[in-house]
């Protein structure tokens, strides 16, 4: 099968910009750079576009977070999601059918109430919902687990493969070369500036190199002599056979550390996490998580009992200590940029691609991405984002 947007010509020996990683971050950035008129952009991937976390994620999209940094960036992204299909001339199957973060204990209810107040103060459209309202939004939810929540009516989900293909094709139309099956094995640095990359298909010179390598980002940074304080973690998902529509919005549960939605074809798609981050670079799914997902989702949505699983897979994400992305230039290596540390990198891609492209093109990072610089991690200025549904401690599932 032809890989959407993939380049058939040989890899050239020099480009203006080389992006390592053809995930949604690398491809969105390439597309936006080309739109700004930057010529000779190459995206290199050892696998295929979307072969990393971008083709393995839960597809959930929202901007109702708790910090100024996150709400600013993700609200801009959500705005872009609404018109992304038209922008890319490719249907990314964005569904703005709502996103409910569900509270199941009095403490979680209070947390959601406070989040909604903070979100309103930050200009994000969301609402605190009572138990009754939560059950009205998701009538099939187990009432014991629905004591309230935060609802963002215009958030939702999109199809991850369609998003990757849409960006890849749109970027290729603008002249971006996407080279698959090319492994970056080194990053050339001389005189404090990046000079290009080494690959298993030869050296490639470039004055700008962007590390968008997802779970491989730390290794790429090390190749440039840069310490990236992140860790690689494994997440897992399941998809069931099609069932009649019963779940309209995207749904995340604070109690179960789970998130899910139902596709237009009727498949239920969901993932859960254990109370700790599964620090691993393995792409093998585990029985531990499979059992956890099955049990938790049947508890959350009892009508799933007896529904058959179609698929189960694992994917990797790169995580910083504050679980916030790492975006922008690396001060000690001129021309070397990062877009990594992404826990919610699917939903964040449309805004980040556009803003980072502008920053690289104009030499000044736009305000919305400036707080996510790598410097904050080295200086211990962590971003305080409390409205994530992810495990925070370290551990291992298997
Ligand atoms: C199970 C799961 C559920 C998730 N759910 C959500 C969700 O609901 N919403 C959300 O917003 N986010 C979610 N995420 C996170 C999201 O998928 C990632 O944050 C996002 O895909 C990161 O995109 P990326 O382009 O930075 O990295 P990736 O998509 O991982 O792409 C990195 C690419 O770099 C390539 N690469 C790595 N090393 C090299 C090398 N040496 N040479 C060449 N190429 C290399 C890889 O092959 C890969 O294709 C989830 C992730 C997983 C795994």
Tab-separated table of C-alpha atoms and ligand atoms in Angstrom:
chain	number	residue	atom	x	y	z
A	1	UNK	CA	0.000	0.000	0.000
A	2	UNK	CA	1.310	3.483	-0.842
A	3	UNK	CA	2.190	5.488	2.260
A	4	UNK	CA	0.270	8.802	2.116
A	5	UNK	CA	2.590	11.689	1.347
A	6	UNK	CA	5.772	9.575	1.327
A	7	UNK	CA	8.537	10.727	-1.008
A	8	UNK	CA	9.729	8.340	-3.716
A	9	UNK	CA	12.848	10.304	-4.702
A	10	UNK	CA	16.156	9.546	-3.048
A	11	UNK	CA	17.088	11.314	0.167
A	12	UNK	CA	19.083	14.436	-0.726
A	13	UNK	CA	22.328	15.434	0.971
A	14	UNK	CA	21.083	18.819	2.227
A	15	UNK	CA	17.845	20.521	3.289
A	16	UNK	CA	16.932	23.796	4.963
A	17	UNK	CA	15.115	21.965	7.764
A	18	UNK	CA	15.263	18.309	8.838
A	19	UNK	CA	12.531	17.056	11.163
A	20	UNK	CA	13.160	13.746	12.923
A	21	UNK	CA	9.844	11.915	13.334
A	22	UNK	CA	6.806	11.669	11.056
A	23	UNK	CA	4.281	11.692	13.853
A	24	UNK	CA	1.561	14.269	14.113
A	25	UNK	CA	3.986	16.768	15.676
A	26	UNK	CA	6.649	16.472	12.980
A	27	UNK	CA	4.138	16.455	10.139
A	28	UNK	CA	2.078	19.390	11.438
A	29	UNK	CA	5.292	21.377	11.821
A	30	UNK	CA	6.487	20.453	8.318
A	31	UNK	CA	3.147	21.479	6.823
A	32	UNK	CA	3.145	24.801	8.657
A	33	UNK	CA	6.773	25.548	7.719
A	34	UNK	CA	5.987	24.890	4.067
A	35	UNK	CA	2.923	27.122	4.325
A	36	UNK	CA	5.194	29.907	5.543
A	37	UNK	CA	7.266	29.443	2.417
A	38	UNK	CA	10.175	27.517	3.956
A	39	UNK	CA	11.554	25.366	1.149
A	40	UNK	CA	13.483	22.131	1.346
A	41	UNK	CA	11.911	20.610	4.426
A	42	UNK	CA	12.514	16.889	5.001
A	43	UNK	CA	10.765	14.681	7.553
A	44	UNK	CA	12.683	11.483	8.335
A	45	UNK	CA	11.164	8.481	10.064
A	46	UNK	CA	12.614	5.066	10.757
A	47	UNK	CA	9.116	3.637	10.467
A	48	UNK	CA	5.995	4.952	8.645
A	49	UNK	CA	4.009	8.184	9.253
A	50	UNK	CA	1.985	7.625	12.402
A	51	UNK	CA	3.975	4.521	13.383
A	52	UNK	CA	4.719	6.092	16.788
A	53	UNK	CA	2.215	7.353	19.350
A	54	UNK	CA	0.398	9.358	16.681
A	55	UNK	CA	-1.225	6.276	15.176
A	56	UNK	CA	-1.762	4.507	18.505
A	57	UNK	CA	-3.465	7.075	20.707
A	58	UNK	CA	-6.918	7.520	22.186
A	59	UNK	CA	-7.761	10.399	19.800
A	60	UNK	CA	-9.228	12.554	22.578
A	61	UNK	CA	-9.210	16.351	22.233
A	62	UNK	CA	-9.965	19.079	24.771
A	63	UNK	CA	-8.647	22.354	26.120
A	64	UNK	CA	-10.301	22.382	29.542
A	65	UNK	CA	-7.139	22.148	31.648
A	66	UNK	CA	-6.153	23.982	34.787
A	67	UNK	CA	-3.085	26.095	34.073
A	68	UNK	CA	-2.676	29.257	32.043
A	69	UNK	CA	0.072	27.564	30.000
A	70	UNK	CA	-1.983	24.527	28.983
A	71	UNK	CA	-5.298	26.290	28.412
A	72	UNK	CA	-3.623	28.922	26.222
A	73	UNK	CA	-1.959	26.382	23.936
A	74	UNK	CA	-4.707	23.765	23.850
A	75	UNK	CA	-7.535	26.270	23.371
A	76	UNK	CA	-5.710	27.538	20.307
A	77	UNK	CA	-5.367	23.924	19.166
A	78	UNK	CA	-9.050	23.191	19.720
A	79	UNK	CA	-9.917	26.253	17.650
A	80	UNK	CA	-7.790	24.837	14.820
A	81	UNK	CA	-9.264	21.319	15.143
A	82	UNK	CA	-12.666	22.670	14.190
A	83	UNK	CA	-11.491	23.682	10.720
A	84	UNK	CA	-8.651	21.207	10.235
A	85	UNK	CA	-10.438	19.026	7.656
A	86	UNK	CA	-11.074	22.040	5.431
A	87	UNK	CA	-7.551	23.345	6.015
A	88	UNK	CA	-5.928	20.050	4.991
A	89	UNK	CA	-8.566	19.203	2.374
A	90	UNK	CA	-8.866	15.806	4.042
A	91	UNK	CA	-11.554	14.599	6.421
A	92	UNK	CA	-9.837	14.026	9.777
A	93	UNK	CA	-13.201	12.916	11.243
A	94	UNK	CA	-13.137	15.508	13.992
A	95	UNK	CA	-16.216	15.148	16.142
A	96	UNK	CA	-16.936	18.061	18.457
A	97	UNK	CA	-19.491	16.047	20.354
A	98	UNK	CA	-18.242	16.941	23.826
A	99	UNK	CA	-15.690	15.787	26.408
A	100	UNK	CA	-16.747	14.850	29.928
A	101	UNK	CA	-14.214	14.436	32.744
A	102	UNK	CA	-16.105	12.339	35.251
A	103	UNK	CA	-15.822	12.623	39.046
A	104	UNK	CA	-16.652	9.592	41.194
A	105	UNK	CA	-15.823	10.758	44.732
A	106	UNK	CA	-16.717	13.923	46.674
A	107	UNK	CA	-13.037	14.966	46.467
A	108	UNK	CA	-13.056	14.587	42.688
A	109	UNK	CA	-16.305	16.565	42.490
A	110	UNK	CA	-14.636	19.421	44.371
A	111	UNK	CA	-11.602	19.160	42.123
A	112	UNK	CA	-13.837	19.429	39.030
A	113	UNK	CA	-15.736	22.340	40.514
A	114	UNK	CA	-12.465	24.183	41.140
A	115	UNK	CA	-11.157	23.299	37.667
A	116	UNK	CA	-14.298	24.730	36.035
A	117	UNK	CA	-13.937	27.970	38.009
A	118	UNK	CA	-10.272	28.243	36.992
A	119	UNK	CA	-11.094	27.465	33.366
A	120	UNK	CA	-13.752	30.187	33.288
A	121	UNK	CA	-11.222	32.657	34.703
A	122	UNK	CA	-8.797	31.634	31.944
A	123	UNK	CA	-11.449	32.152	29.256
A	124	UNK	CA	-12.009	28.460	28.474
A	125	UNK	CA	-15.573	27.423	27.692
A	126	UNK	CA	-16.447	24.494	29.985
A	127	UNK	CA	-18.946	23.824	32.759
A	128	UNK	CA	-19.122	21.997	36.046
A	129	UNK	CA	-21.880	19.378	35.852
A	130	UNK	CA	-23.818	17.713	38.638
A	131	UNK	CA	-24.392	13.974	38.945
A	132	UNK	CA	-27.746	14.323	37.221
A	133	UNK	CA	-26.279	16.330	34.359
A	134	UNK	CA	-23.385	13.895	33.930
A	135	UNK	CA	-25.847	11.025	33.651
A	136	UNK	CA	-27.889	12.959	31.125
A	137	UNK	CA	-24.775	13.492	28.973
A	138	UNK	CA	-23.831	9.782	29.218
A	139	UNK	CA	-27.035	7.881	30.045
A	140	UNK	CA	-25.226	4.518	29.940
A	141	UNK	CA	-22.693	5.445	32.613
A	142	UNK	CA	-22.671	3.503	35.890
A	143	UNK	CA	-24.452	5.978	38.216
A	144	UNK	CA	-22.196	4.931	41.128
A	145	UNK	CA	-19.256	6.435	39.237
A	146	UNK	CA	-21.013	9.605	38.103
A	147	UNK	CA	-21.118	12.164	40.903
A	148	UNK	CA	-20.352	15.123	38.654
A	149	UNK	CA	-17.623	16.408	36.390
A	150	UNK	CA	-16.379	19.022	33.975
A	151	UNK	CA	-17.968	19.121	30.546
A	152	UNK	CA	-16.523	20.836	27.498
A	153	UNK	CA	-19.289	20.845	24.968
A	154	UNK	CA	-17.303	21.634	21.808
A	155	UNK	CA	-14.303	19.340	22.503
A	156	UNK	CA	-14.274	15.700	21.335
A	157	UNK	CA	-12.103	13.395	19.245
A	158	UNK	CA	-10.782	12.793	15.714
A	159	UNK	CA	-9.408	9.815	13.797
A	160	UNK	CA	-5.671	9.525	14.426
A	161	UNK	CA	-4.744	7.864	11.123
A	162	UNK	CA	-6.766	10.399	9.156
A	163	UNK	CA	-4.996	13.252	10.938
A	164	UNK	CA	-1.548	11.833	10.156
A	165	UNK	CA	-2.473	11.161	6.534
A	166	UNK	CA	-4.113	14.586	6.171
A	167	UNK	CA	-1.014	16.403	7.405
A	168	UNK	CA	1.344	14.160	5.423
A	169	UNK	CA	-0.485	14.682	2.134
A	170	UNK	CA	-0.943	18.419	2.678
A	171	UNK	CA	2.746	18.826	3.548
A	172	UNK	CA	3.829	16.772	0.512
A	173	UNK	CA	1.632	18.895	-1.763
A	174	UNK	CA	3.585	21.927	-0.564
A	175	UNK	CA	6.903	20.264	-1.403
A	176	UNK	CA	7.871	18.669	1.920
A	177	UNK	CA	9.796	15.406	1.458
A	178	UNK	CA	8.667	12.680	3.861
A	179	UNK	CA	11.216	9.866	3.883
A	180	UNK	CA	10.124	6.677	5.606
A	181	UNK	CA	12.409	3.816	6.635
A	182	UNK	CA	15.263	6.225	7.406
A	183	UNK	CA	16.811	5.905	10.871
A	184	UNK	CA	18.613	8.912	12.293
A	185	UNK	CA	21.773	7.619	13.946
A	186	UNK	CA	23.515	10.867	14.846
A	187	UNK	CA	23.115	14.628	15.069
A	188	UNK	CA	26.060	16.702	13.801
A	189	UNK	CA	26.980	19.651	16.017
A	190	UNK	CA	29.979	21.930	15.448
A	191	UNK	CA	30.843	25.300	16.921
A	192	UNK	CA	27.721	25.323	19.090
A	193	UNK	CA	25.393	24.904	16.096
A	194	UNK	CA	23.605	21.953	14.554
A	195	UNK	CA	24.933	21.003	11.110
A	196	UNK	CA	22.699	18.103	10.129
A	197	UNK	CA	21.982	14.463	10.872
A	198	UNK	CA	23.585	11.115	10.220
A	199	UNK	CA	21.273	8.384	8.971
A	200	UNK	CA	21.443	4.777	7.825
A	201	UNK	CA	21.083	6.234	4.314
A	202	UNK	CA	23.945	8.689	4.609
A	203	UNK	CA	24.600	12.120	6.069
A	204	UNK	CA	22.186	14.994	5.551
A	205	UNK	CA	23.227	18.607	6.148
A	206	UNK	CA	20.745	21.122	7.591
A	207	UNK	CA	21.090	24.364	9.580
A	208	UNK	CA	17.845	23.539	11.420
A	209	UNK	CA	17.064	20.126	12.930
A	210	UNK	CA	13.875	19.471	14.884
A	211	UNK	CA	13.572	16.598	17.312
A	212	UNK	CA	9.978	15.320	17.011
A	213	UNK	CA	10.899	11.718	17.728
A	214	UNK	CA	8.240	10.891	20.359
A	215	UNK	CA	9.427	7.939	22.451
A	216	UNK	CA	12.829	8.257	20.710
A	217	UNK	CA	13.277	11.952	21.554
A	218	UNK	CA	15.662	11.470	24.469
A	219	UNK	CA	17.997	9.392	22.293
A	220	UNK	CA	17.948	11.966	19.488
A	221	UNK	CA	18.708	14.734	22.009
A	222	UNK	CA	21.640	12.707	23.400
A	223	UNK	CA	23.025	12.430	19.855
A	224	UNK	CA	23.293	16.234	19.884
A	225	UNK	CA	24.901	16.187	23.335
A	226	UNK	CA	21.731	17.520	24.943
A	227	UNK	CA	20.277	16.033	28.108
A	228	UNK	CA	16.503	15.847	27.849
A	229	UNK	CA	14.996	15.220	31.293
A	230	UNK	CA	12.149	13.023	30.096
A	231	UNK	CA	11.289	9.331	30.321
A	232	UNK	CA	9.658	6.954	27.851
A	233	UNK	CA	6.397	5.416	28.992
A	234	UNK	CA	4.092	2.829	27.523
A	235	UNK	CA	0.324	3.301	27.237
A	236	UNK	CA	-2.199	0.753	25.994
A	237	UNK	CA	-5.553	0.848	24.215
A	238	UNK	CA	-8.364	-1.480	23.184
A	239	UNK	CA	-10.959	-1.347	20.433
A	240	UNK	CA	-14.132	-3.433	20.472
A	241	UNK	CA	-16.399	-4.697	17.741
A	242	UNK	CA	-19.056	-2.234	16.574
A	243	UNK	CA	-22.017	-1.743	18.838
A	244	UNK	CA	-25.078	0.491	18.425
A	245	UNK	CA	-24.321	4.130	19.320
A	246	UNK	CA	-24.427	4.620	23.099
A	247	UNK	CA	-21.608	7.056	23.911
A	248	UNK	CA	-21.777	10.476	22.254
A	249	UNK	CA	-18.970	12.476	23.909
A	250	UNK	CA	-15.402	11.598	24.759
A	251	UNK	CA	-15.340	10.388	28.371
A	252	UNK	CA	-12.483	10.391	30.879
A	253	UNK	CA	-12.740	8.996	34.399
A	254	UNK	CA	-10.591	10.403	37.198
A	255	UNK	CA	-11.385	7.392	39.359
A	256	UNK	CA	-10.427	4.730	36.801
A	257	UNK	CA	-7.613	6.701	35.117
A	258	UNK	CA	-9.387	5.846	31.879
A	259	UNK	CA	-10.474	7.624	28.708
A	260	UNK	CA	-12.706	6.443	25.891
A	261	UNK	CA	-15.063	7.295	23.079
A	262	UNK	CA	-17.183	5.574	20.468
A	263	UNK	CA	-16.368	5.992	16.789
A	264	UNK	CA	-18.854	6.775	14.032
A	265	UNK	CA	-18.598	3.091	13.054
A	266	UNK	CA	-19.685	2.051	16.537
A	267	UNK	CA	-16.360	0.743	17.841
A	268	UNK	CA	-15.611	1.529	21.472
A	269	UNK	CA	-12.035	2.847	21.834
A	270	UNK	CA	-10.463	3.241	25.255
A	271	UNK	CA	-7.370	3.096	27.390
A	272	UNK	CA	-6.688	2.995	31.124
A	273	UNK	CA	-3.603	3.544	33.199
A	274	UNK	CA	-2.414	1.970	36.403
A	275	UNK	CA	-1.697	4.388	39.265
A	276	UNK	CA	1.906	4.674	38.068
A	277	UNK	CA	3.548	5.527	34.710
A	278	UNK	CA	4.683	2.366	32.927
A	279	UNK	CA	8.300	3.313	32.228
A	280	UNK	CA	9.175	1.117	29.254
A	281	UNK	CA	10.096	1.345	25.597
A	282	UNK	CA	8.398	-1.923	24.738
A	283	UNK	CA	5.559	-1.950	22.215
A	284	UNK	CA	4.201	-5.226	23.554
A	285	UNK	CA	0.749	-5.003	25.075
A	286	UNK	CA	0.486	-6.529	28.548
A	287	UNK	CA	-2.114	-8.839	30.016
A	288	UNK	CA	-2.105	-6.642	33.145
A	289	UNK	CA	-3.412	-3.649	31.223
A	290	UNK	CA	-5.718	-5.702	29.027
A	291	UNK	CA	-7.452	-7.067	32.123
A	292	UNK	CA	-7.459	-3.627	33.739
A	293	UNK	CA	-9.095	-2.026	30.698
A	294	UNK	CA	-11.723	-4.739	30.322
A	295	UNK	CA	-12.704	-4.656	33.991
A	296	UNK	CA	-12.715	-0.882	34.344
A	297	UNK	CA	-14.670	-0.144	31.174
A	298	UNK	CA	-17.344	-2.734	31.945
A	299	UNK	CA	-17.640	-1.121	35.379
A	300	UNK	CA	-17.864	2.373	33.877
A	301	UNK	CA	-20.224	1.429	31.047
A	302	UNK	CA	-21.973	-1.824	32.030
A	303	UNK	CA	-23.439	-2.325	28.586
A	304	UNK	CA	-19.928	-3.267	27.365
A	305	UNK	CA	-20.159	-6.603	29.210
A	306	UNK	CA	-19.847	-9.406	26.651
A	307	UNK	CA	-18.783	-7.105	23.803
A	308	UNK	CA	-15.855	-8.635	21.907
A	309	UNK	CA	-12.424	-7.035	21.589
A	310	UNK	CA	-11.107	-6.381	18.102
A	311	UNK	CA	-7.651	-5.036	18.884
A	312	UNK	CA	-5.286	-4.261	21.750
A	313	UNK	CA	-2.034	-2.370	21.304
A	314	UNK	CA	0.651	-0.368	23.075
A	315	UNK	CA	2.321	2.921	22.200
A	316	UNK	CA	5.041	5.105	23.655
A	317	UNK	CA	5.021	8.654	24.949
A	318	UNK	CA	7.828	10.874	26.138
A	319	UNK	CA	7.125	12.374	29.598
A	320	UNK	CA	8.734	15.255	31.458
A	321	UNK	CA	8.480	15.565	35.259
A	322	UNK	CA	5.638	18.080	34.994
A	323	UNK	CA	3.954	16.019	32.225
A	324	UNK	CA	4.039	19.131	30.037
A	325	UNK	CA	5.475	19.265	26.533
A	326	UNK	CA	8.959	20.526	25.740
A	327	UNK	CA	8.828	22.923	22.804
A	328	UNK	CA	11.278	25.311	21.189
A	329	UNK	CA	15.006	25.880	20.719
A	330	UNK	CA	17.800	24.270	22.704
A	331	UNK	CA	19.873	27.231	23.924
A	332	UNK	CA	23.246	25.448	23.885
A	333	UNK	CA	22.903	24.124	20.291
A	334	UNK	CA	21.840	26.804	17.846
A	335	UNK	CA	19.393	25.544	15.208
A	336	UNK	CA	18.365	22.465	17.243
A	337	UNK	CA	14.677	22.533	18.224
A	338	UNK	CA	12.395	20.272	20.214
A	339	UNK	CA	8.771	19.300	20.130
A	340	UNK	CA	8.687	16.376	22.542
A	341	UNK	CA	7.687	15.386	26.071
A	342	UNK	CA	4.189	14.989	24.690
A	343	UNK	CA	1.600	13.256	26.833
A	344	UNK	CA	-1.311	14.878	24.946
A	345	UNK	CA	0.575	15.507	21.718
A	346	UNK	CA	-2.267	14.520	19.440
A	347	UNK	CA	-4.657	17.217	20.611
A	348	UNK	CA	-1.840	19.744	20.897
A	349	UNK	CA	-0.469	19.293	17.369
A	350	UNK	CA	-2.449	21.786	15.269
A	351	UNK	CA	-1.474	24.778	17.426
A	352	UNK	CA	2.066	23.626	18.174
A	353	UNK	CA	2.852	22.942	14.518
A	354	UNK	CA	1.742	26.429	13.532
A	355	UNK	CA	3.368	28.259	16.444
A	356	UNK	CA	6.693	26.426	16.347
A	357	UNK	CA	6.882	26.929	12.578
A	358	UNK	CA	6.421	30.650	13.115
A	359	UNK	CA	9.041	30.638	15.859
A	360	UNK	CA	11.594	28.846	13.670
A	361	UNK	CA	10.808	31.055	10.673
A	362	UNK	CA	10.894	34.365	12.528
A	363	UNK	CA	13.508	33.482	15.143
A	364	UNK	CA	11.250	34.413	18.088
A	365	UNK	CA	9.054	31.856	19.808
A	366	UNK	CA	5.375	32.904	20.034
A	367	UNK	CA	4.065	33.614	23.514
A	368	UNK	CA	1.800	30.545	23.721
A	369	UNK	CA	4.696	28.083	23.401
A	370	UNK	CA	7.396	30.031	25.233
A	371	UNK	CA	6.478	28.619	28.697
A	372	UNK	CA	7.203	25.091	27.449
A	373	UNK	CA	10.935	25.664	26.848
A	374	UNK	CA	13.401	22.968	27.905
A	375	UNK	CA	15.079	25.557	30.141
A	376	UNK	CA	12.184	25.349	32.605
A	377	UNK	CA	13.051	21.709	33.297
A	378	UNK	CA	16.747	22.415	33.817
A	379	UNK	CA	15.931	25.325	36.120
A	380	UNK	CA	13.242	23.416	38.040
A	381	UNK	CA	10.425	25.782	37.011
A	382	UNK	CA	7.839	23.071	36.496
A	383	UNK	CA	4.413	23.831	35.057
A	384	UNK	CA	1.642	23.145	37.559
A	385	UNK	CA	-1.080	21.430	35.511
A	386	UNK	CA	-3.573	19.593	37.689
A	387	UNK	CA	-6.361	18.665	35.256
A	388	UNK	CA	-4.688	15.717	33.500
A	389	UNK	CA	-6.029	12.170	33.569
A	390	UNK	CA	-2.670	10.380	33.630
A	391	UNK	CA	-0.578	8.406	36.090
A	392	UNK	CA	2.204	10.449	37.628
A	393	UNK	CA	4.395	8.034	39.586
A	394	UNK	CA	6.935	5.711	38.000
A	395	UNK	CA	6.554	1.938	37.761
A	396	UNK	CA	6.322	-0.935	35.314
A	397	UNK	CA	3.331	-3.009	34.177
A	398	UNK	CA	5.356	-6.034	33.111
B	1	LIG	C1	-2.137	4.514	24.007
B	1	LIG	C2	-1.987	6.016	23.865
B	1	LIG	C3	-3.086	6.847	24.071
B	1	LIG	C4	-2.967	8.234	23.917
B	1	LIG	N1	-4.091	9.012	23.980
B	1	LIG	C5	-3.991	10.336	23.631
B	1	LIG	C6	-5.164	11.127	23.503
B	1	LIG	O1	-6.288	10.641	23.677
B	1	LIG	N2	-5.016	12.438	23.167
B	1	LIG	C7	-3.782	12.994	22.941
B	1	LIG	O2	-3.704	14.200	22.659
B	1	LIG	N3	-2.658	12.253	23.044
B	1	LIG	C8	-2.740	10.945	23.363
B	1	LIG	N4	-1.610	10.181	23.416
B	1	LIG	C9	-0.303	10.822	23.222
B	1	LIG	C10	-0.029	11.107	21.758
B	1	LIG	O3	-0.254	9.986	20.966
B	1	LIG	C11	1.407	11.577	21.606
B	1	LIG	O4	1.667	12.611	22.531
B	1	LIG	C12	1.658	12.078	20.195
B	1	LIG	O5	1.292	11.123	19.241
B	1	LIG	C13	3.102	12.476	20.034
B	1	LIG	O6	3.316	12.732	18.672
B	1	LIG	P1	4.771	12.886	18.123
B	1	LIG	O7	4.647	13.240	16.690
B	1	LIG	O8	5.526	13.801	19.013
B	1	LIG	O9	5.459	11.458	18.339
B	1	LIG	P2	5.216	10.066	17.612
B	1	LIG	O10	3.904	9.944	16.995
B	1	LIG	O11	5.615	9.016	18.588
B	1	LIG	O12	6.257	10.110	16.418
B	1	LIG	C14	7.631	10.013	16.618
B	1	LIG	C15	8.224	9.390	15.380
B	1	LIG	O13	9.646	9.457	15.484
B	1	LIG	C16	10.175	8.339	14.864
B	1	LIG	N5	11.549	8.138	15.337
B	1	LIG	C17	11.950	7.920	16.618
B	1	LIG	N6	13.284	7.764	16.654
B	1	LIG	C18	13.731	7.886	15.382
B	1	LIG	C19	15.012	7.830	14.767
B	1	LIG	N7	16.134	7.574	15.483
B	1	LIG	N8	15.112	8.009	13.432
B	1	LIG	C20	14.003	8.258	12.696
B	1	LIG	N9	12.768	8.316	13.225
B	1	LIG	C21	12.631	8.142	14.546
B	1	LIG	C22	9.225	7.214	15.238
B	1	LIG	O14	9.286	6.153	14.310
B	1	LIG	C23	7.872	7.920	15.227
B	1	LIG	O15	7.156	7.728	14.028
B	1	LIG	C24	-1.700	8.789	23.595
B	1	LIG	C25	-0.595	7.969	23.388
B	1	LIG	C26	-0.730	6.587	23.495
B	1	LIG	C27	0.468	5.726	23.238
